[in-house]
Short mmCIF file of C-alpha atoms in Angstrom, two decimals:
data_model
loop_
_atom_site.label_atom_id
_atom_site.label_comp_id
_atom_site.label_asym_id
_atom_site.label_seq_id
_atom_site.Cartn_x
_atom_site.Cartn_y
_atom_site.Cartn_z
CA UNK A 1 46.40 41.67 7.53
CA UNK A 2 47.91 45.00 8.60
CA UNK A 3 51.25 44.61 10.37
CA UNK A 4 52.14 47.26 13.35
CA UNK A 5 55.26 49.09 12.37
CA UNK A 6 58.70 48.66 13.71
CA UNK A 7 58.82 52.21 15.41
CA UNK A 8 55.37 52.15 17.02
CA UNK A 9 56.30 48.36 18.07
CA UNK A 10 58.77 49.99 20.10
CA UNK A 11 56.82 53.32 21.02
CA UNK A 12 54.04 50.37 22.58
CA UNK A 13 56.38 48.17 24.26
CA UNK A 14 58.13 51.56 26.31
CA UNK A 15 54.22 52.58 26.89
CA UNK A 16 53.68 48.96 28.53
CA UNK A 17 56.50 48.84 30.53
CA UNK A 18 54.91 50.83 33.19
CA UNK A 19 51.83 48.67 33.61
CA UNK A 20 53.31 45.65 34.03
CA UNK A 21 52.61 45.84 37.81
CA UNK A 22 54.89 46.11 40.73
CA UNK A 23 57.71 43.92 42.31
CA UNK A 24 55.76 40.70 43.06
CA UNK A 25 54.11 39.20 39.40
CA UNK A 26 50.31 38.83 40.01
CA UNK A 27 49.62 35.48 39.41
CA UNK A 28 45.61 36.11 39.61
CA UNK A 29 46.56 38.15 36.63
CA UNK A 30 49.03 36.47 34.99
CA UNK A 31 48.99 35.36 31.32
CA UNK A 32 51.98 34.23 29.95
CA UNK A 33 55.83 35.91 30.33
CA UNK A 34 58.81 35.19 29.14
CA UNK A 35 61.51 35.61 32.08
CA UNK A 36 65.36 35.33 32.64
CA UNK A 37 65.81 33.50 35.84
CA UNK A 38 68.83 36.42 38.21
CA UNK A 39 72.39 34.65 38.79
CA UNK A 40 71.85 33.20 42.15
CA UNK A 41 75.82 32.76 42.92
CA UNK A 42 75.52 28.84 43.46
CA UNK A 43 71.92 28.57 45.56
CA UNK A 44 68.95 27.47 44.75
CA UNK A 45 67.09 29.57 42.29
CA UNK A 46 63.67 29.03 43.75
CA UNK A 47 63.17 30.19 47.85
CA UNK A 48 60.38 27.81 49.35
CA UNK A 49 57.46 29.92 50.93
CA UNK A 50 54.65 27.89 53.45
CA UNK A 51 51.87 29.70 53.36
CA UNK A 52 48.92 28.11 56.29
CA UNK A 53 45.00 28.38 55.09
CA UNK A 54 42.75 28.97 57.92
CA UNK A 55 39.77 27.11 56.00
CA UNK A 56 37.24 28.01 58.80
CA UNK A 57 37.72 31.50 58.16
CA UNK A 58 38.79 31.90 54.64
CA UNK A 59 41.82 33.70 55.90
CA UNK A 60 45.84 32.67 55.49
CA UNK A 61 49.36 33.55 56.88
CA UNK A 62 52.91 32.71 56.21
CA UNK A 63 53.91 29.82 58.54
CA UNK A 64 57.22 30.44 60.83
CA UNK A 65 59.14 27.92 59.84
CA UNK A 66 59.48 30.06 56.20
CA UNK A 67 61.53 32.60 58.16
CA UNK A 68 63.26 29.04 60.04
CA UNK A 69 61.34 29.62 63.01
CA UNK A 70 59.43 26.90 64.53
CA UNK A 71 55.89 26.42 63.65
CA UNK A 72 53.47 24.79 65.81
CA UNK A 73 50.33 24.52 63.55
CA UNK A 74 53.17 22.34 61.46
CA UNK A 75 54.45 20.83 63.69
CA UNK A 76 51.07 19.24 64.73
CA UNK A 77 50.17 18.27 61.13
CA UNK A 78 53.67 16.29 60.63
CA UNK A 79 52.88 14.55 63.97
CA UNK A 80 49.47 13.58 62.10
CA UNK A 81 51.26 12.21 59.11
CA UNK A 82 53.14 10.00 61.25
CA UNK A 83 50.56 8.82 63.40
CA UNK A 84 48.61 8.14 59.91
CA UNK A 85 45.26 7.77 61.37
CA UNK A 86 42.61 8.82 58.52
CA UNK A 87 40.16 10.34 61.12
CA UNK A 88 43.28 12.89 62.29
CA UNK A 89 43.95 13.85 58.52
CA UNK A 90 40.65 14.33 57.25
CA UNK A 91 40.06 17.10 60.19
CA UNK A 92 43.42 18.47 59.78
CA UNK A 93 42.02 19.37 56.70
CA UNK A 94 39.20 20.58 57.01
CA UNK A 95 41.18 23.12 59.36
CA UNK A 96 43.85 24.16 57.55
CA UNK A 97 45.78 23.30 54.11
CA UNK A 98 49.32 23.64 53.61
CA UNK A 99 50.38 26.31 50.44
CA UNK A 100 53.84 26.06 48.91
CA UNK A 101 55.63 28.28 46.79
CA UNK A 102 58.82 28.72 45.42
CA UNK A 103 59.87 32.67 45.26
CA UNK A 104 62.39 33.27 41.90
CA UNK A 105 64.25 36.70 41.39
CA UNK A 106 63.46 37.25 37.85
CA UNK A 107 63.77 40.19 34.86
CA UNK A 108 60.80 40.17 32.64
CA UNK A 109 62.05 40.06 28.60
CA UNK A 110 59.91 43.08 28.28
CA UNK A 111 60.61 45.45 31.20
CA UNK A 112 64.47 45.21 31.70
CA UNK A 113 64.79 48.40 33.14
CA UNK A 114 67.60 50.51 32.51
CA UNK A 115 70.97 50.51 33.68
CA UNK A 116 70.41 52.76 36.52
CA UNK A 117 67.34 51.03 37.42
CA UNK A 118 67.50 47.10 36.42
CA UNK A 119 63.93 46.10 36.55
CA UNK A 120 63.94 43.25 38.88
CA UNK A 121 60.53 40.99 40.01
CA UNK A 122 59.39 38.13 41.74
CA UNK A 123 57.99 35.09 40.42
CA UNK A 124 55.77 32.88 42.73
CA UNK A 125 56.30 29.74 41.04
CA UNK A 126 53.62 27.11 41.49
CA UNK A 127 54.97 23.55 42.35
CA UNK A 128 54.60 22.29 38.61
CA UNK A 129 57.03 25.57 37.16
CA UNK A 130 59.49 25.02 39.53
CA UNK A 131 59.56 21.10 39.10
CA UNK A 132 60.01 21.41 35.80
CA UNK A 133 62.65 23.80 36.36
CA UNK A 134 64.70 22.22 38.83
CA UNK A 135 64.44 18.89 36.59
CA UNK A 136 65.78 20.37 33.77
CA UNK A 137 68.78 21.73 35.98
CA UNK A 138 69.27 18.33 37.15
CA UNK A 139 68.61 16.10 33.37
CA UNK A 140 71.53 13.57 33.52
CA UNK A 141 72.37 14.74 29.27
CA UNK A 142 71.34 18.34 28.80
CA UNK A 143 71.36 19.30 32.50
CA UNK A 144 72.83 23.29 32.65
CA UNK A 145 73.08 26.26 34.73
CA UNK A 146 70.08 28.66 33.36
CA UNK A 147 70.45 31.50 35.51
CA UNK A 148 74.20 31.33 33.90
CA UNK A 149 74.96 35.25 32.80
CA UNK A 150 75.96 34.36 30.04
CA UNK A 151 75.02 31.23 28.60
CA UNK A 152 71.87 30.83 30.34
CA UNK A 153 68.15 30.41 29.11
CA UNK A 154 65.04 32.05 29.48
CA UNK A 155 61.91 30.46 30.27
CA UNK A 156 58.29 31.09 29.20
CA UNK A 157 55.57 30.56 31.73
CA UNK A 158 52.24 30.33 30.69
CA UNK A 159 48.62 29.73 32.46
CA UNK A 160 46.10 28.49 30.58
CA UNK A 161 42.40 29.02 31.81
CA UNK A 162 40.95 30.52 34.73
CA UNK A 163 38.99 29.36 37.69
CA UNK A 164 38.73 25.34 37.61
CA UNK A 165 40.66 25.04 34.51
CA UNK A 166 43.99 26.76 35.45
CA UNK A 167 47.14 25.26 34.35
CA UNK A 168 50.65 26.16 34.69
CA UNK A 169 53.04 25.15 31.99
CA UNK A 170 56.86 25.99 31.69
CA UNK A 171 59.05 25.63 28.73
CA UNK A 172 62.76 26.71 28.14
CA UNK A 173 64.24 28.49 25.60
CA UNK A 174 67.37 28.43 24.18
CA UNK A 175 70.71 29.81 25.17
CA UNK A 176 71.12 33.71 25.05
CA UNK A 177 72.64 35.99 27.42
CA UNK A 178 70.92 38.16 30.07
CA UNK A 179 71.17 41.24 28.34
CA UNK A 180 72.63 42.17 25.26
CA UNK A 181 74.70 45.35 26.42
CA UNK A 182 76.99 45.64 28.64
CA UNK A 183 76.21 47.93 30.89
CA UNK A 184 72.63 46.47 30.99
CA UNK A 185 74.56 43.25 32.31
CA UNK A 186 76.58 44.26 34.49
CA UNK A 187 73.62 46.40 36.28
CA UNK A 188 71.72 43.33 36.70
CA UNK A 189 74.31 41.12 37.45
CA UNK A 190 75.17 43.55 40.18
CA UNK A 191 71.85 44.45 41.64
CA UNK A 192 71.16 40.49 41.57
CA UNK A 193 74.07 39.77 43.65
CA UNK A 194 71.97 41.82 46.71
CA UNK A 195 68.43 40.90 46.12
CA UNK A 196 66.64 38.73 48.44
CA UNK A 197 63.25 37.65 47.69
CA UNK A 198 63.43 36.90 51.92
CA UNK A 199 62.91 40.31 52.21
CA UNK A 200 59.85 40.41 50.41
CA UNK A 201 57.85 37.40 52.10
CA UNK A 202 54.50 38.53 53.80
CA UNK A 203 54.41 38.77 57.17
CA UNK A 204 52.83 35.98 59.98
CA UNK A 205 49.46 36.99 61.44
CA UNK A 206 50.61 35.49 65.09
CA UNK A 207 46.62 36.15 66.07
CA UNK A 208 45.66 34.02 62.91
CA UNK A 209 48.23 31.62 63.85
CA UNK A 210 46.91 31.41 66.89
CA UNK A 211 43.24 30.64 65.83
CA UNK A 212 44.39 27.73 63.84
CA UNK A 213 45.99 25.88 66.43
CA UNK A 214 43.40 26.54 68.63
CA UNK A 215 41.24 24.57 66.08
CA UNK A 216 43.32 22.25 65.78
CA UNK A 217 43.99 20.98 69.06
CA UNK A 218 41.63 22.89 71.77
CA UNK A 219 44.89 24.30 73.41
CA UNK A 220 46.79 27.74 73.32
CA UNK A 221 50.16 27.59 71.24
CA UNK A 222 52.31 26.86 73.54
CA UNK A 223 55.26 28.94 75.11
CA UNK A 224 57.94 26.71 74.17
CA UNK A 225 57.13 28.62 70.67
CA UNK A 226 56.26 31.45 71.62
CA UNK A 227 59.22 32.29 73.25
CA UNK A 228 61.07 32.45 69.66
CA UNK A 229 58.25 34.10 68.23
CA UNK A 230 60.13 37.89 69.00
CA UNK A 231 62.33 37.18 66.11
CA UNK A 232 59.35 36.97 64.00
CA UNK A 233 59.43 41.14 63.70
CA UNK A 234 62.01 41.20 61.65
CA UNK A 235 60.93 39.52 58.90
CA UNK A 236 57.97 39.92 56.49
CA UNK A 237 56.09 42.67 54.94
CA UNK A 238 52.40 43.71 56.55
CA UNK A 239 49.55 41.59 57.37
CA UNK A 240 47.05 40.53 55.72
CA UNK A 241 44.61 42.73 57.71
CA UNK A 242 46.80 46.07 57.72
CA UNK A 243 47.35 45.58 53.73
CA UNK A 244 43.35 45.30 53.29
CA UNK A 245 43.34 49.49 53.65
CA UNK A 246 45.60 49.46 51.21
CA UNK A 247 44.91 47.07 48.43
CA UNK A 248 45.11 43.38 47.84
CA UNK A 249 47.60 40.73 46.87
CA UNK A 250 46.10 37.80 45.21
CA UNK A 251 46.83 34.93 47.88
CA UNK A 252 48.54 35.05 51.60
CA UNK A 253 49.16 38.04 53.80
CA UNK A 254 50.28 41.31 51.66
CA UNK A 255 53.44 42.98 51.01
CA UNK A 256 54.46 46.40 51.85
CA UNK A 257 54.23 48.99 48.98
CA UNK A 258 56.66 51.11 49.23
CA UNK A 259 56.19 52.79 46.02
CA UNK A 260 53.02 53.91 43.44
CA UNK A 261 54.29 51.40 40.96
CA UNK A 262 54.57 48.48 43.72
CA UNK A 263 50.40 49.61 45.08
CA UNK A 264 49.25 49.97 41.65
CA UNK A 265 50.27 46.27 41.61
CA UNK A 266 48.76 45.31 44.99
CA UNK A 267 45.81 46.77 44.23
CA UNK A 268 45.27 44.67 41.15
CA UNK A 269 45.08 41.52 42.79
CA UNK A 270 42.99 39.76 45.55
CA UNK A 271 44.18 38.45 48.74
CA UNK A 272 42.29 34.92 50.25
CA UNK A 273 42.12 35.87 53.58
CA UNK A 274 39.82 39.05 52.11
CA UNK A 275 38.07 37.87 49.42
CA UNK A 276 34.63 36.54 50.52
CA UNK A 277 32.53 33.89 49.06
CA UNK A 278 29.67 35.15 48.82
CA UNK A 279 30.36 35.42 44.97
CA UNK A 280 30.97 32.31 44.55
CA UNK A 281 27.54 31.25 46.20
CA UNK A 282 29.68 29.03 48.79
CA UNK A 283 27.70 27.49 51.67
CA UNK A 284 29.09 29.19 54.81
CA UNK A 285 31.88 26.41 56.34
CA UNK A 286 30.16 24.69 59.44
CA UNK A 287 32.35 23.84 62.34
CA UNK A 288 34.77 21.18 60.96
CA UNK A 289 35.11 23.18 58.13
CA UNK A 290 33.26 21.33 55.91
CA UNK A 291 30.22 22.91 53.53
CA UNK A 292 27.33 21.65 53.12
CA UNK A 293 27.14 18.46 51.72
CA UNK A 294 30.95 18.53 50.30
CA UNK A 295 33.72 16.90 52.79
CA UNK A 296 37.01 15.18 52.23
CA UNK A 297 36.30 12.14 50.91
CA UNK A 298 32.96 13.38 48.97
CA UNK A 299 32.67 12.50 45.23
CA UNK A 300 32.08 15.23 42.81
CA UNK A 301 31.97 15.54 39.20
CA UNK A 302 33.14 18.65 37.31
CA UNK A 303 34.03 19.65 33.35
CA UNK A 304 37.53 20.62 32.38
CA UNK A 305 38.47 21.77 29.31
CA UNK A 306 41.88 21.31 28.11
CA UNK A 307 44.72 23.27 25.54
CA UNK A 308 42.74 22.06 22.58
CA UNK A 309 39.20 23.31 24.04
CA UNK A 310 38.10 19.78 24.26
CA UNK A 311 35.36 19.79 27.13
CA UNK A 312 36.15 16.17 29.52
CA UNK A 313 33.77 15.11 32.39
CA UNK A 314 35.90 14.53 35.60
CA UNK A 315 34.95 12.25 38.44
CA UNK A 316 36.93 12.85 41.27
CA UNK A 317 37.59 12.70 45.18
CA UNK A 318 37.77 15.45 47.38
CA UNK A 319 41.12 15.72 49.02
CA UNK A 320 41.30 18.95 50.90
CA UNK A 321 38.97 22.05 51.57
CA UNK A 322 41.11 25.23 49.96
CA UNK A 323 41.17 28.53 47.75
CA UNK A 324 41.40 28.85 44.07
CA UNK A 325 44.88 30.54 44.13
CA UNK A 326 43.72 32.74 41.33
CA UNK A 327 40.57 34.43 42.73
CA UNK A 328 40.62 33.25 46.60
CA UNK A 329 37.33 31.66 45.85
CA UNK A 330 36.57 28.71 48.08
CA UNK A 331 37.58 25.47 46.23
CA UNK A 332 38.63 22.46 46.68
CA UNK A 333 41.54 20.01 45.67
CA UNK A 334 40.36 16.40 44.13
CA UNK A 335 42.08 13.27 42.64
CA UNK A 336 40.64 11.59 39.77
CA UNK A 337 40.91 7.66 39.00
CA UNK A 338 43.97 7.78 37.30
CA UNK A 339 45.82 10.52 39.79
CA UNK A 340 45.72 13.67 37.86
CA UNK A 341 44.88 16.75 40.85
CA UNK A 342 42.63 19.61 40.52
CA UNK A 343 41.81 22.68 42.50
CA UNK A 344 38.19 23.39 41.67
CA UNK A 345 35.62 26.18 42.68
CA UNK A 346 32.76 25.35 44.80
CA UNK A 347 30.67 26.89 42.01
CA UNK A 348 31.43 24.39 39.07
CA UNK A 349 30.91 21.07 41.40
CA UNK A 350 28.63 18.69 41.44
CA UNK A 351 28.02 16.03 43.88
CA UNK A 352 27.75 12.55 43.06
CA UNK A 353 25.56 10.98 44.72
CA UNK A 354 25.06 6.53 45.13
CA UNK A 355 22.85 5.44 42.79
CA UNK A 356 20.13 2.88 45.02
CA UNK A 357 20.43 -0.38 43.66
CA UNK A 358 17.16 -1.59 42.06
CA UNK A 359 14.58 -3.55 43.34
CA UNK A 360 14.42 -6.90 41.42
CA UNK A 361 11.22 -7.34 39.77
CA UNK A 362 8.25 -8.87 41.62
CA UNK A 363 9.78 -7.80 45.02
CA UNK A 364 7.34 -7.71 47.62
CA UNK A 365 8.46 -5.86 50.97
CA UNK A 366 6.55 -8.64 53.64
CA UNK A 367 5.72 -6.71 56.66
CA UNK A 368 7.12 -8.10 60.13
CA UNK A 369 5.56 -9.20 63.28
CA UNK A 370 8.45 -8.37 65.21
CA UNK A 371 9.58 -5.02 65.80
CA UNK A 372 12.07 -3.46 63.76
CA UNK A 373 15.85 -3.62 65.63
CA UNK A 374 17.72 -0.87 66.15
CA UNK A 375 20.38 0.49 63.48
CA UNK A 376 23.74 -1.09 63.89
CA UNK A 377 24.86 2.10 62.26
CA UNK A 378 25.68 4.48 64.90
CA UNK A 379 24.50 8.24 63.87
CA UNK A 380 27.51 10.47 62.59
CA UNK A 381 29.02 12.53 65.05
CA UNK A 382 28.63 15.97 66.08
CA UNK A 383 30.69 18.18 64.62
CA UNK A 384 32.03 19.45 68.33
CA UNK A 385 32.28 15.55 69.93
CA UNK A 386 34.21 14.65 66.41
CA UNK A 387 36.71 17.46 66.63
CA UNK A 388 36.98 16.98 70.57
CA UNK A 389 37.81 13.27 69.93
CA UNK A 390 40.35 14.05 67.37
CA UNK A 391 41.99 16.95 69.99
CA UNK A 392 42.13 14.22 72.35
CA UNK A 393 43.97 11.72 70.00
CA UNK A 394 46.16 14.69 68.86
CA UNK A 395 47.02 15.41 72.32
CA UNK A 396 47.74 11.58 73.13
CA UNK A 397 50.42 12.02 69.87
CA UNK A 398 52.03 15.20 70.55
CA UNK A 399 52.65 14.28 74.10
CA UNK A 400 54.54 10.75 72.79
CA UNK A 401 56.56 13.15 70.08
CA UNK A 402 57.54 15.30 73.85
#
């Protein structure tokens, strides 16, 4: 096998280092990278960011309380966790499902920059990376500072499949500095010390917002929120809606672009609250939010195929109604029997249906004199007279938590 060349190794890697997207790392496009986590002067490396799924509408926005402003649409789902009463849950999700995030200030191995311009990006970690990160940080033996300047590690993220079978895995490296000149150092160490991935969060859609709670309890947000809802303008990029002219961002509300380099990226990805599913060949959500014939609770069966391309048959329960975070797809979260969660497309399910027990042998079905009595099973509800009683149990809850 031909090898590439030393010199045109390096003539491709400068060539690539201006299509590796923009400031935020696509994660619909997203492959594998090996990044250097920024000195974060004694924080937390990883910034949490709540991002609120309007499942009725296929639409999200960044939740206030990521900018430490009150939120009512979560404050009304932790007042359903407490009151723990199954019917509450199961419509609070079919409303709306909670995203979480954790933003890192990164350099990418491959795109440094230069020491005028230190290339620095932001990873949205997924829940698993940033576990795994934070437990290394925090392993009773080998636990260290990564982000250390100097003695620190890189890590290499990688996502394995697409669609159904997308898996995050995160694996660090050993000890090396952040850069091996000087000046390269110093430029990042410096630039680091006045990034803020804050700066960077999408914005909230207070209209979306709005719609959600609405949903959720009947009732306009009310003022006791709004009222702090002014100091909302100064944080966050643009809307979901206003980025749509522009180009899309693979999941939330979009960022500003405020450069070709930082569209170019935008562009490449696809936001959820745009992203229709009519590819996907999704049943149209009915009122509660459900589709047709799939609700929390449903059984469905689905094939995942795992690092060693070893197809396995999953049975599973459906948790939540949601997006695949990749392609905004509708999807939905499930738990197997032994615990292991999945976000799966509408597209690869399957529902499983009760087999009817059989009849024994020799049965014979005697007809009845009397006439038949009425059903002791009473007919599901409505869609509107289930979501009205919920609002009224929600109500009875909130105004206990007042």
């Amino acid at each position: 096998m031909a090898k590439i060349a030393g010199a045109l190794m390096d003539k491709l890697r400068k060539q690539t280092e201006g299509m590796r997207g923009g400031l935020i790392i696509s994660n619909k496009t997203f492959k594998k990278m090996r990044l250097r986590l920024l000195p974060c002067g004694g924080e937390v490396p990883g910034v949490e960011y709540l991002n609120l799924y309007f499942v009725h509408k296929k639409r999200s926005t960044t939740s206030p309380r990521t900018f430490g402003v009150p939120c009512p649409v979560l404050d009304v789902l932790d007042t359903i966790r407490r009151e723990k009463d199954k019917q509450n849950k199961d419509f609070a999700k079919s409303v709306v499902n909670v995203q979480r995030e954790y933003w890192l200030a990164v350099v990418d191995r491959s795109a440094l920059g230069s020491p005028d311009n230190p290339s620095i990006r932001i990873h949205r970690s997924k829940r698993t990376v940033y576990q795994g990160i934070v437990d290394y940080m925090l392993d009773e033996d080998d636990g260290e500072d990564i982000t250390d300047a100097t003695e620190g590690r890189d890590i290499r993220v990688r996502k394995d499949g697409s669609d159904i079978d997308t898996k995050w895995k995160m694996t660090v490296l050993d000890r090396e500095p952040l850069a091996e000149e000087e000046d390269m150092m110093d430029a990042l160490i410096s630039a680091a010390k006045t990034f803020d991935v804050r700066e960077h969060f999408y914005a909230c859609d207070l209209e979306l917002l709005e719609e959600i709670y609405q949903a959720l309890t009947g009732e306009a947000i009310p003022d006791s929120y709004k009222e702090n809802f002014g100091a909302l303008k100064d944080f966050g990029k643009k809307s979901g809606n206003e980025k749509a002219e522009e180009g899309e961002a693979d999941a939330g509300s979009a960022e500003t672009t405020e450069s070709a380099e930082t569209k170019e990226s935008a562009e490449a990805a696809e936001p959820a609250e745009t992203k229709e599913s009519a590819e996907s060949g999704a049943d149209e959500p009915t009122e509660t939010g459900t589709y047709e014939g799939l609700e929390v609770g449903a059984k469905v069966k689905f094939h995942y195929t795992d690092e060693d391309d070893q197809k396995h048959e999953i049975i599973a329960v459906v948790t939540a109604l949601t997006e695949d975070a990749d392609s905004g797809e509708p999807a939905v979260d499930v738990k197997d029997g032994e615990g292991e969660e999945y976000t799966v497309g509408l597209a690869h399910l399957e529902v499983v249906k009760e087999e009817e027990k059989p009849k024994p042998k020799g049965a014979v079905k005697k007809k009845s004199a009397k006439p038949k009595a009425k059903s002791k099973v009473k007919p599901k509800a409505k869609p509107s007279t289930a979501a009205s009683k919920v609002r009224s149990s929600l109500k009875k809850a909130m105004k206990k938590k007042g």
